[in-house]
Coordinates of C-alpha atoms in Angstrom, one line a residue:
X5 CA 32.9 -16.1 -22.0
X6 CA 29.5 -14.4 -22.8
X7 CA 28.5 -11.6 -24.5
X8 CA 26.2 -9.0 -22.5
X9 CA 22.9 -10.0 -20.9
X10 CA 19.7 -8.1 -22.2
X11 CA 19.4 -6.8 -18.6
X12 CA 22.6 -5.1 -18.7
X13 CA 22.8 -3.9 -21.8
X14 CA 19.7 -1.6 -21.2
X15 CA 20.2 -0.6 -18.2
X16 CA 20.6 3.2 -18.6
X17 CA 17.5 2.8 -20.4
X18 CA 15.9 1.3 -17.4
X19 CA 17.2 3.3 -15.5
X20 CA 15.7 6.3 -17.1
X21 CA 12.2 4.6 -17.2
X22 CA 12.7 3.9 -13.5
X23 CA 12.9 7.5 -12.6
X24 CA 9.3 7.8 -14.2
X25 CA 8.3 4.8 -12.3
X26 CA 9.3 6.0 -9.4
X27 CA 7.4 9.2 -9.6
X28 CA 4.0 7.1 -10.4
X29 CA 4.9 4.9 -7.4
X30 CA 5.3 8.0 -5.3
X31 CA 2.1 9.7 -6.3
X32 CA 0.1 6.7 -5.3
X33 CA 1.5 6.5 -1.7
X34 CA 2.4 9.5 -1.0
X35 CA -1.4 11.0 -1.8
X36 CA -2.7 9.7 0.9
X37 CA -1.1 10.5 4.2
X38 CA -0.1 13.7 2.5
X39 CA -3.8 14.7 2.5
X40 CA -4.2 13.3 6.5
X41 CA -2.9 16.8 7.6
X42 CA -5.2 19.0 5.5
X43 CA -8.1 17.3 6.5
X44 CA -9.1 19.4 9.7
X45 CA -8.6 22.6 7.8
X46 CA -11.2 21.1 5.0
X47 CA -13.5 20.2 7.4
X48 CA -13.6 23.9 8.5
X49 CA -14.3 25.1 5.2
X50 CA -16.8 23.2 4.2
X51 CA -18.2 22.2 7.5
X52 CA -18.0 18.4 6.5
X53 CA -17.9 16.7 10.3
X54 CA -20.1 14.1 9.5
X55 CA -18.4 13.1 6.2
X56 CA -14.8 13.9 6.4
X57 CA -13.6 10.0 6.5
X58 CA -15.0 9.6 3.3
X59 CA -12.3 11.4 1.9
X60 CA -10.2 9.0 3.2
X61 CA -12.3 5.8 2.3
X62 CA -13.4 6.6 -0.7
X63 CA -9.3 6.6 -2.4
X64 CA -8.7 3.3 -0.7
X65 CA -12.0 1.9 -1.8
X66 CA -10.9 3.1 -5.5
X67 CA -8.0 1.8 -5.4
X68 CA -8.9 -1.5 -3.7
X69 CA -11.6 -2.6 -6.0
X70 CA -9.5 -1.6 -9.1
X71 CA -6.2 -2.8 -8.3
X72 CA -6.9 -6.6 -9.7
X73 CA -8.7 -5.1 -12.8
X74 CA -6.0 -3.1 -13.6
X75 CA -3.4 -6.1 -13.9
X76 CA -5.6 -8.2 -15.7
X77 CA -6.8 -5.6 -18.3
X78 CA -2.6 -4.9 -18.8
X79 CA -2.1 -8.1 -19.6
X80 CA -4.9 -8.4 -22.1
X81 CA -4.1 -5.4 -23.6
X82 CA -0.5 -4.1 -23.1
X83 CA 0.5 -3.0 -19.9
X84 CA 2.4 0.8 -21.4
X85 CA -1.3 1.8 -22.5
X86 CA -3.1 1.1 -19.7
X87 CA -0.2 2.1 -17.1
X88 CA -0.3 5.4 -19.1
X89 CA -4.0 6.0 -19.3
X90 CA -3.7 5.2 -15.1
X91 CA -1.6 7.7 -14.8
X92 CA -4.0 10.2 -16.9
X93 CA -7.0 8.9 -14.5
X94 CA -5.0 10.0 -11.5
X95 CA -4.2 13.6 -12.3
X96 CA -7.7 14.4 -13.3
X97 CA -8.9 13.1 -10.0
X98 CA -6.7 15.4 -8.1
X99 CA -7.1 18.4 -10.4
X100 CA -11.0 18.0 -9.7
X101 CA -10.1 17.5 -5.8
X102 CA -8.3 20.2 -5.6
X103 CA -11.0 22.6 -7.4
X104 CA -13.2 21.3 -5.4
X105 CA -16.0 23.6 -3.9
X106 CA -14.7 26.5 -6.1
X107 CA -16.8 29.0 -7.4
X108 CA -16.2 27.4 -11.0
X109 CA -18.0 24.0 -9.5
X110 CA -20.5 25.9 -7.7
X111 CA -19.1 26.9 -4.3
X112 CA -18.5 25.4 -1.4
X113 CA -22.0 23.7 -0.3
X114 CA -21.7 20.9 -1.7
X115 CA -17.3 21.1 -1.7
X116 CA -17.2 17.5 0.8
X117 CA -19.2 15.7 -1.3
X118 CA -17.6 16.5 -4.7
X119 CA -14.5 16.0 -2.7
X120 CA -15.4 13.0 -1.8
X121 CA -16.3 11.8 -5.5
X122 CA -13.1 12.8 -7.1
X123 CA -10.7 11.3 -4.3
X124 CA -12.7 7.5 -5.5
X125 CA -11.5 9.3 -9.1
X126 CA -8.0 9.6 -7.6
X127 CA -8.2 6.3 -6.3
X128 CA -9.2 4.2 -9.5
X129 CA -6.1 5.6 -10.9
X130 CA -3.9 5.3 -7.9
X131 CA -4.8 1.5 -8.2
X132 CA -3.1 1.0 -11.7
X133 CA -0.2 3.0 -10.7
X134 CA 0.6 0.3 -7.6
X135 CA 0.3 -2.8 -9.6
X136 CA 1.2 -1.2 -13.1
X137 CA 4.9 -0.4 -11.6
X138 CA 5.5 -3.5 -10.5
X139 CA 4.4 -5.2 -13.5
X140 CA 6.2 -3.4 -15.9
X141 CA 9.7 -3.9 -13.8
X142 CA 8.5 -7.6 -14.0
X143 CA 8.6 -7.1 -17.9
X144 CA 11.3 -4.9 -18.0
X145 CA 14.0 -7.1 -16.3
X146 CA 14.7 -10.9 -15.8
X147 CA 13.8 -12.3 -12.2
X148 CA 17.0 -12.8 -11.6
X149 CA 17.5 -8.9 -11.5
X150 CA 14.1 -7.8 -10.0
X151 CA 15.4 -8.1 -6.7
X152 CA 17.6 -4.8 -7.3
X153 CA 14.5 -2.5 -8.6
X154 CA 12.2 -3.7 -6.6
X155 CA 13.8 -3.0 -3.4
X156 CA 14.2 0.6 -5.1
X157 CA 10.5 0.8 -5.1
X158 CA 10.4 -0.4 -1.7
X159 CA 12.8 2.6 -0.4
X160 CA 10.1 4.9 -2.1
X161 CA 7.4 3.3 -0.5
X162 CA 9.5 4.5 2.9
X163 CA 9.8 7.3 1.7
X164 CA 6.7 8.4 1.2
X165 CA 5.3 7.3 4.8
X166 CA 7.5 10.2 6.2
X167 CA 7.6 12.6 3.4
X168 CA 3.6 12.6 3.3
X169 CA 2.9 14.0 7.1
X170 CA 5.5 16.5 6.4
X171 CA 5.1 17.6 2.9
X172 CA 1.2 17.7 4.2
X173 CA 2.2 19.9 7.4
X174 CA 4.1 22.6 4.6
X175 CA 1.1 23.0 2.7
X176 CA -1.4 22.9 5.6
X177 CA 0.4 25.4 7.4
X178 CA 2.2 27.9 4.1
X179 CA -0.2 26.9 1.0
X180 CA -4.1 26.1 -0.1
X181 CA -4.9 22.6 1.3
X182 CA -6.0 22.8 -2.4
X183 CA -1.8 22.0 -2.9
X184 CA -1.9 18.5 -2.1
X185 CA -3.8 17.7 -4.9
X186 CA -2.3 20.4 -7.7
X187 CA 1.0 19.1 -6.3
X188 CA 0.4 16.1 -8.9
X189 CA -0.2 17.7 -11.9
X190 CA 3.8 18.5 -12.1
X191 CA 5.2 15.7 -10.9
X192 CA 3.0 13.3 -12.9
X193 CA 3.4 15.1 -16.1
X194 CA 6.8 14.3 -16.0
X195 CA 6.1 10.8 -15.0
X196 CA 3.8 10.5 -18.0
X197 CA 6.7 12.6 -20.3
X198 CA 9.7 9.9 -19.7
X199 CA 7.3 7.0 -20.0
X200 CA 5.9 7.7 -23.1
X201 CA 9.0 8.7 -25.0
X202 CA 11.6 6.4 -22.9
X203 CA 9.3 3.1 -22.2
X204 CA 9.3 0.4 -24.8
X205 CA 7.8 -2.8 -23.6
X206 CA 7.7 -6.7 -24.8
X207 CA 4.4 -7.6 -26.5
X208 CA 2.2 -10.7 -25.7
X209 CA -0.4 -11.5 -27.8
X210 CA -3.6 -12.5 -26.0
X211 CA -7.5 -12.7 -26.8
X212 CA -9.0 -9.5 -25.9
X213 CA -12.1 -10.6 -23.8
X214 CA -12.9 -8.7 -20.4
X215 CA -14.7 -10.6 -18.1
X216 CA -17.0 -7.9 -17.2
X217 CA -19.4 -9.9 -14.6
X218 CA -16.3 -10.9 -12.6
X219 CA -15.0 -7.7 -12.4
X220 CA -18.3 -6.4 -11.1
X221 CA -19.0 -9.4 -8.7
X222 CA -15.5 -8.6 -7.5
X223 CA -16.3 -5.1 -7.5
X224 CA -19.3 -5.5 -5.3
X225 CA -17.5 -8.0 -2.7
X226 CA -14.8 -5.3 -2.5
X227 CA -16.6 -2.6 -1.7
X228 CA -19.3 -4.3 0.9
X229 CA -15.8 -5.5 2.6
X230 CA -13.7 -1.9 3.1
X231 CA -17.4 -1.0 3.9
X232 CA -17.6 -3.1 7.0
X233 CA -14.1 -2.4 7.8
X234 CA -14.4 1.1 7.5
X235 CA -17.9 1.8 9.4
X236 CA -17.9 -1.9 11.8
X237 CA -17.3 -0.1 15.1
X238 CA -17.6 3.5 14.3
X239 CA -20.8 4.6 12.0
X240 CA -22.8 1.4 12.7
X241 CA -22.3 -1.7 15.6
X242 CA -20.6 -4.2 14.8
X243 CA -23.7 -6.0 15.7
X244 CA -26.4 -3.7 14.1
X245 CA -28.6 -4.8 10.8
X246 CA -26.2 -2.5 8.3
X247 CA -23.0 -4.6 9.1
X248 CA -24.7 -8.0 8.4
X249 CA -26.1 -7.1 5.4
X250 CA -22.6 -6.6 3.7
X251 CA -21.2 -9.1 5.1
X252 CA -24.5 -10.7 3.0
X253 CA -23.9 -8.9 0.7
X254 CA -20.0 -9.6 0.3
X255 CA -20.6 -13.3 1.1
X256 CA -23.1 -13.4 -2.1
X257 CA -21.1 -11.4 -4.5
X258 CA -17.6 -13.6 -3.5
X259 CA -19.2 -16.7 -4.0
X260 CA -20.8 -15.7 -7.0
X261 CA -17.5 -14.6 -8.0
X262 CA -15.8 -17.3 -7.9
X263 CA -18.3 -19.5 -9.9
X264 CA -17.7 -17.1 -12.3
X265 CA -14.0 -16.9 -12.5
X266 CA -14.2 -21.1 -12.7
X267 CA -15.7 -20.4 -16.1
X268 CA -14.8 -17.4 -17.4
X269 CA -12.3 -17.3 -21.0
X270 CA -10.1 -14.3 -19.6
X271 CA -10.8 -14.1 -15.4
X272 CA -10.3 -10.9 -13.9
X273 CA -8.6 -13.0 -11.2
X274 CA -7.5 -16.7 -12.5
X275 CA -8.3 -18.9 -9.2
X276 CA -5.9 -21.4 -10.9
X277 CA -2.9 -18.5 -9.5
X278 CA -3.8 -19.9 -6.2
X279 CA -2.9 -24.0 -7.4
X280 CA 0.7 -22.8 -6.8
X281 CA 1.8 -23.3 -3.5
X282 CA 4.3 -20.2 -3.7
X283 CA 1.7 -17.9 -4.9
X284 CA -1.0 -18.9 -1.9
X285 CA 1.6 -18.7 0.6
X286 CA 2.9 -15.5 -0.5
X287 CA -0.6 -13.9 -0.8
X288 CA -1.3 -15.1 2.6
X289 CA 2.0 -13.7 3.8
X290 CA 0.9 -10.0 2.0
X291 CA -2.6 -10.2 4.1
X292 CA -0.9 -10.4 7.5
X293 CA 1.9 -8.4 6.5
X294 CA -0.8 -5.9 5.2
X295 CA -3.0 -6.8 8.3
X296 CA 0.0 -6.0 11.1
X297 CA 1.8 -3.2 9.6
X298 CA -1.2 -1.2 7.9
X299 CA -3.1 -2.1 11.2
X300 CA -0.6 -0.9 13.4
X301 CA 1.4 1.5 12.4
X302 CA -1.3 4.7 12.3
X303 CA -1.4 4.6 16.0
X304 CA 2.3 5.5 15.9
X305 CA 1.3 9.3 15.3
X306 CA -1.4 9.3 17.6
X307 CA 1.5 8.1 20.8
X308 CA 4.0 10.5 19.4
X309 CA 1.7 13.4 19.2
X310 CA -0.2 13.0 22.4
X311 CA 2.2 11.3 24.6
X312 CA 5.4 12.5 23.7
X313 CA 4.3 15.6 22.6
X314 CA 5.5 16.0 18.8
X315 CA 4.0 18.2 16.0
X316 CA 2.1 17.0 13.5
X317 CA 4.9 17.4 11.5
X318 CA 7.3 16.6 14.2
X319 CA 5.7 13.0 13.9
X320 CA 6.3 12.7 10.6
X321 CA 10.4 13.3 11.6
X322 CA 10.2 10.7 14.1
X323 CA 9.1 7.9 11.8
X324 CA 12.8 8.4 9.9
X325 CA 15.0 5.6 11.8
X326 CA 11.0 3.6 10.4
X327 CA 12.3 4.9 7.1
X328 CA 15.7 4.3 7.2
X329 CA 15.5 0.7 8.0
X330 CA 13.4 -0.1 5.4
X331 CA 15.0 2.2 2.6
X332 CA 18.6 0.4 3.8
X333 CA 17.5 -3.1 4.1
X334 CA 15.3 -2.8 0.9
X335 CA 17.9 -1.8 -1.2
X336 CA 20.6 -4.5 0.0
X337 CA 18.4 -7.0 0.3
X338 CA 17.8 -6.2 -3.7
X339 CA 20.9 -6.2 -4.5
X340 CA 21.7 -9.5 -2.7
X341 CA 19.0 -11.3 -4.2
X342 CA 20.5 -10.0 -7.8
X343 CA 23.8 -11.6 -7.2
X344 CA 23.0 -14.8 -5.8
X345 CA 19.6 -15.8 -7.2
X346 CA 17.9 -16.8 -3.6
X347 CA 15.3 -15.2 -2.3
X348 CA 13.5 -17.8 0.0
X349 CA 15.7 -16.8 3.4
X350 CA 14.6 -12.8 2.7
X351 CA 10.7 -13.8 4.1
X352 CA 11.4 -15.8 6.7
X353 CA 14.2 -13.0 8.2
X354 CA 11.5 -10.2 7.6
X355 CA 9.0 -11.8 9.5
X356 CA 10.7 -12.8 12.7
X357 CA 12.3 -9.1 12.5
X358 CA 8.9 -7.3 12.1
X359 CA 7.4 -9.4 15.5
X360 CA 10.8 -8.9 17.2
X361 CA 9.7 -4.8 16.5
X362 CA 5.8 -5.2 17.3
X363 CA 7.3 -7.1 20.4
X364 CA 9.4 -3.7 21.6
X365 CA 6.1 -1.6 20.7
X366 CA 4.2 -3.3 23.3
X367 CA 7.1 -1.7 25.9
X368 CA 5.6 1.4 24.9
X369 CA 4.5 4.0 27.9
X370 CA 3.7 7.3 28.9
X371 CA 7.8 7.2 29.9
X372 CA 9.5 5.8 26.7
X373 CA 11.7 8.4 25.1
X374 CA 12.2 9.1 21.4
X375 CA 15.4 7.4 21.4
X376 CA 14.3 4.0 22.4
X377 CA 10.9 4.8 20.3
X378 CA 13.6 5.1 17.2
X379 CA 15.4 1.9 17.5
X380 CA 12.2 0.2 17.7
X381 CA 11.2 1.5 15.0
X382 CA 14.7 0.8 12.8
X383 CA 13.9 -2.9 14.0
X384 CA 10.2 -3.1 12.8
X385 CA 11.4 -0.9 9.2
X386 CA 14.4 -3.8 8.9
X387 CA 12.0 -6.3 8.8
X388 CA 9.5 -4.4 6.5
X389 CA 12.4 -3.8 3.8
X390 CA 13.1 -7.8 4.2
X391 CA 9.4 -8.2 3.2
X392 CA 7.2 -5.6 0.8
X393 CA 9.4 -6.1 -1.9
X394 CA 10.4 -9.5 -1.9
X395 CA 7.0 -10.9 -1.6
X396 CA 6.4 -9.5 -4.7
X397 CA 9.4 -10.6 -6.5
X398 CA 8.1 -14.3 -5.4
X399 CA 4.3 -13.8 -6.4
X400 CA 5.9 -12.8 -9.7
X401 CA 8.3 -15.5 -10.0
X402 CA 6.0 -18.1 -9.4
X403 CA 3.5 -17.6 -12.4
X404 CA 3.8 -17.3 -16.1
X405 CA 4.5 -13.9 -18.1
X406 CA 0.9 -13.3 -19.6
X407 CA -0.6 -13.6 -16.0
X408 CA 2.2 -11.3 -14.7
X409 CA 0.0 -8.0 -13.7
X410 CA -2.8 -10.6 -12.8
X411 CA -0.8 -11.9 -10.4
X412 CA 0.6 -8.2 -9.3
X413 CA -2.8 -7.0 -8.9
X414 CA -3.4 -9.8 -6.5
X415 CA -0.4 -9.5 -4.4
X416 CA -1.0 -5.7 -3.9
X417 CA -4.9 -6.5 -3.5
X418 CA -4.4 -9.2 -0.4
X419 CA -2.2 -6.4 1.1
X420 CA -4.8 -3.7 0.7
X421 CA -7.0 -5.9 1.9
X422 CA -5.3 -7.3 5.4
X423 CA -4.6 -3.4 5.9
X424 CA -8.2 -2.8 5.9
X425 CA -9.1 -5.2 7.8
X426 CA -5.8 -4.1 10.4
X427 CA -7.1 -0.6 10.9
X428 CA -11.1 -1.6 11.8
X429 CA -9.6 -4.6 13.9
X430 CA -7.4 -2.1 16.1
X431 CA -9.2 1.1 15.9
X432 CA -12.1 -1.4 18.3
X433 CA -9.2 -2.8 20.6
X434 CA -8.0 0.3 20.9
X435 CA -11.3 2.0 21.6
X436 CA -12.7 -0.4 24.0
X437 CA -9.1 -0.7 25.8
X438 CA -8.7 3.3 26.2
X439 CA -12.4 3.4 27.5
X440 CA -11.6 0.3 30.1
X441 CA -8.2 2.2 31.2
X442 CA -9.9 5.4 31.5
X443 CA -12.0 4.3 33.5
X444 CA -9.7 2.5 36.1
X445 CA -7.6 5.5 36.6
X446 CA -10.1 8.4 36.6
X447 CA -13.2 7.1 36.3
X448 CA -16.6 6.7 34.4
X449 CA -16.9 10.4 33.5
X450 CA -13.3 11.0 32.4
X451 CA -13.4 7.7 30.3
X452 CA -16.9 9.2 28.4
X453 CA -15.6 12.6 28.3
X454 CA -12.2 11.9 26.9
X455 CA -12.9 8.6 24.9
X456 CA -16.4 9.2 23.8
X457 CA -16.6 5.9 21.5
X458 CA -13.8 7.8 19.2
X459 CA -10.3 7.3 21.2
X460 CA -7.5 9.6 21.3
X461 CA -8.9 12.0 17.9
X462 CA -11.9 13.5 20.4
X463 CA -9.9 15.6 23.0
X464 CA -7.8 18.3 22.4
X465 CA -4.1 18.2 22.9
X466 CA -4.4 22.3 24.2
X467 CA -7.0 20.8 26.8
X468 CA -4.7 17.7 27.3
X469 CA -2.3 20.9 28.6
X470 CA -4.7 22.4 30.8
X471 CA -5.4 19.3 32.9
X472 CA -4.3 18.9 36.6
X473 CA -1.6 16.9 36.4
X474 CA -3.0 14.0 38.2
X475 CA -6.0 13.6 35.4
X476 CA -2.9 14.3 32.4
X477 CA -0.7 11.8 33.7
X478 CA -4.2 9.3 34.1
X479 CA -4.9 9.8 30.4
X480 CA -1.8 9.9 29.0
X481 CA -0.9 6.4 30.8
X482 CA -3.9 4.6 29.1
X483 CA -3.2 6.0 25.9
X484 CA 0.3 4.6 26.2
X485 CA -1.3 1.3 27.7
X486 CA -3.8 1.3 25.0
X487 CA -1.3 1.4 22.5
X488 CA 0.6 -0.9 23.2
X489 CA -2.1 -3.6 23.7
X490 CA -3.0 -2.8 20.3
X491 CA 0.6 -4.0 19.3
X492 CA 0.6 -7.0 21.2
X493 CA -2.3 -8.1 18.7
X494 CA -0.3 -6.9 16.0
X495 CA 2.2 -9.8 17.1
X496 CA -0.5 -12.2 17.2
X497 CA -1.0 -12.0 13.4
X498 CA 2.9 -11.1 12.3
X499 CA 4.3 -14.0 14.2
X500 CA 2.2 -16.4 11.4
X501 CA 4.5 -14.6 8.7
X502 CA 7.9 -16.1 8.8
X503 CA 5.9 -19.3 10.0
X504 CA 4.3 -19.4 5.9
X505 CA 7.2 -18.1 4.7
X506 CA 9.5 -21.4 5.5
X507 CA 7.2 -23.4 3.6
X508 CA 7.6 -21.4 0.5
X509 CA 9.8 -23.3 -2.5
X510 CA 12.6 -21.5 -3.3
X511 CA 12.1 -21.6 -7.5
X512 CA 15.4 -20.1 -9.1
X513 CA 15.0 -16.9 -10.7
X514 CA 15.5 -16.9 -14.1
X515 CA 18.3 -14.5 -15.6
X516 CA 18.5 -12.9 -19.0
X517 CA 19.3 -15.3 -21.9
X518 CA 23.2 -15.5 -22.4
X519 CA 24.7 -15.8 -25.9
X520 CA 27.6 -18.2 -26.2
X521 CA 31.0 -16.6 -27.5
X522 CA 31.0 -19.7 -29.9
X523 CA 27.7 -18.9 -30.9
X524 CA 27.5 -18.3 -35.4
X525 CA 26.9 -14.6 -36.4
X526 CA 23.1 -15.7 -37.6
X527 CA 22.9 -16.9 -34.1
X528 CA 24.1 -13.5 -32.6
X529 CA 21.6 -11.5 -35.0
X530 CA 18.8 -13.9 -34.2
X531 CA 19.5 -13.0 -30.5
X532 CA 20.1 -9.4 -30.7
X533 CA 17.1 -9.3 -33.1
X534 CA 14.8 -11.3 -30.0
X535 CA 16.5 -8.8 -27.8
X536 CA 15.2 -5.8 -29.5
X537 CA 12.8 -3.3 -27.5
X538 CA 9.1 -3.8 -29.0
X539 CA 7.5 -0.5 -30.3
X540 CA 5.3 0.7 -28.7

């Protein structure tokens, strides 16, 4: 007989710090795609063409580059503080994005540009919010319960790749598009309110020295990459002088980088993570699951819109059975990995189910119905909620508590950066496979009128409804076609997952220190005394 675990005995506690975690976690996924629908309407305000994909870019670049810092700096100097101050970071970048262009910031002239500078704002925050929440679960509760939370995180991660399209349509259509950023300010005020009165976390005690020229050399690498993902293929050739002088540029300032880490007291990024077998695999495993899914998935709007005819917001509805089998299998899989302690099988079943669902995507035509687009998807979500979570929980496991946000930064920075590299990679398959279809079923004037180097985004779906039906049912085939070869190289790169994953060790996860019954009652004090939440 034991007395109660540390885990259990606070877990109303936790559970009540989880609700503010939860709300952070949402804010940082959920800000992006809920933006995606008020784009066109911001574009006609401030007649912002030529720029509008920097509001986009310029949050993931944010939160790219500052995800790693984020997790070192928490670990050197206390992860509430910083997670807190993240938080703070956040809702001043969307109160500025949503005023901006307002008379008070001098009207709307230059509105896309300051829009564009607050969203990196947004961004720089939204980075300490991903890695911060999964850090402060890892110090929150043993390993051995991790599994449990973390597959709750997961199921709001699902969440908000529905609730974001549709939440976005509400406002686009009934409110200011200025509401998708103000929209914060409630919901992370009572984020920050539970956290700073309900979150007390463990102290470590280590010296306070930033490694400030790895963190810019990192910085600099970071930003020349997204750079090349984000214009290779669409503002400059993949060929042209612009795209090889950042990959110079990123080439330089990664090499440089690591020389730097090799020496550094406190790395942004300790290189010596990557010694551990467990850690390398798994980070590899978050690049291709990053790479596949990320990569993939946003043409999943673009076939449900175009070919099967859906509202914005309609497409939004149709990702649900995406959302309910990675909520579902998140959540059990959690729990699963709780009660028996093994986690190594998890990987290895997500990765064979998310190819068996890119496999069913490349089936995908101008004919398939919603239906059989649904149980695709419920197969691809199944083996997402096998996956996002779990590779964490193993990154985690696999490296010592002072390097724990160091080693969450990472995890959610190989992601970010395979999902990067997903959308550039597919975006020119897609393009050059749309333009090659177009052109077999209606020629070299319908492929330049209706491809036009941009794909499916440059013609109009009301046009789309006034074509002869021979030249709708010709473009509407190679969308579908194009589609679905972009999936088939989707399987190309998730088929390598559950391939890394067998090789990972399965380490056991470590539960909450037990107390014997026969333990003395200076024992029992000494215990409950270790067992004690810090102050914060």
């Amino acid at each position: 007989m034991t007395v109660t675990d540390q885990g259990s005995a606070n877990q109303p506690k936790i559970r009540v710090v989880l609700v503010g975690l939860m709300i952070a976690m949402m804010l940082a996924m959920l800000d992006n795609m809920i933006v995606s629908t008020s784009l066109p309407i911001i574009v006609r305000e401030f007649d912002g063409l030529d720029h509008f994909t920097w509001v986009v870019t310029a949050y993931v670049l944010g939160t790219t580059v500052s995800t790693p810092i984020w997790g070192k700096v928490g670990d050197l100097y206390g992860r509430k503080t910083v997670f807190l101050t993240s938080i703070v970071i956040f809702l001043i970048g969307s109160a500025l994005s949503g005023m901006a262009g307002s008379a008070m910031l001098g009207g709307p002239e230059d509105g896309m540009f300051q829009l564009i500078g607050f969203r990196a704002v947004q961004g720089l925050g939204a980075g300490g919010l991903i890695v911060g929440v999964m850090a402060i679960i890892g110090d929150l509760v043993p390993p051995r319960e991790r599994g449990r939370y973390q597959g709750m995180m997961a199921g709001v991660m699902a969440i908000a790749m529905v609730a974001g399209p549709l939440l976005g349509g509400f406002i686009a259509d009934h409110l200011s598009w200025r509401w998708a950023f103000y929209i914060n300010l409630p919901l992370g005020g009572v984020a920050l309110l539970v956290l700073i009165t309900q979150m007390h976390l463990p102290k470590y005690r280590t010296e306070h020295k930033i490694d400030w020229l790895g963190a810019g050399l990192l910085s600099v690498g970071i930003t020349a990459l997204v750079l090349i993902t984000t214009w290779g293929g669409n503002e400059y050739d993949w060929a042209s002088p612009q795209i090889f002088a950042l990959v110079g540029l990123a080439a330089v300032a990664l090499a440089f980088f690591g020389f730097v880490e090799r020496r550094a007291a406190e790395p942004i990024l300790p290189l010596g993570l990557f010694k551990n077998r467990n850690f390398a695999l798994i980070s590899a495993v978050g690049f291709l699951l990053g790479f596949a899914m990320f990569g993939a998935m946003n043409f999943l709007p673009i076939f449900q819109q175009y070919v099967q005819g859906a509202s914005a917001t309609g497409s939004g509805l149709l990702l649900l059975p995406l959302m309910f089998g990675m909520l579902v299998v998140s959540i059990l899989s959690g729990r699963a990995i709780t009660r028996t302690g093994r986690y190594r099988l998890f990987p290895i079943i997500g990765g064979v189910l998310m190819t068996v669902g890119m496999l069913l995507l490349t089936l995908l035509d101008a004919h398939t119905s919603r239906v059989e687009l649904g149980a695709y998807l419920v197969v691809l979500g199944a083996g997402m909620g096998f996956l996002m979570q779990t590779s964490m929980l193993i990154a985690q496991n696999s490296v010592e508590q002072r390097d724990l946000g160091a080693a969450s930064g990472a995890a959610t920075f190989f992601r970010s950066i395979g999902g990067s590299f997903g959308v550039s990679l597919f975006g020119a398959v897609f393009a050059t496979r749309f333009q090659s279809e177009l052109t077999d079923k209606l020629g070299a004037q319908a492929a330049d009128q209706f491809s036009g180097g941009g794909g499916a985004g440059t013609f109009d779906p009301a046009v789309l409804a006034g074509l002869p039906a021979a030249a709708r049912n010709g473009l509407l085939t190679s969308l579908a076609d194009s589609i679905a070869g972009v999936f088939w190289w989707a399987v190309a790169f998730a088929v390598l997952v559950p391939v890394l994953a067998w090789f990972v060790k399965e380490i056991p996860l470590r539960g909450a220190p037990e107390v014997a019954a026969t333990a003395t009652p200076e024992e029992r004090a000494e215990r409950a005394l270790a067992d004690a939440p810090a102050v914060p």
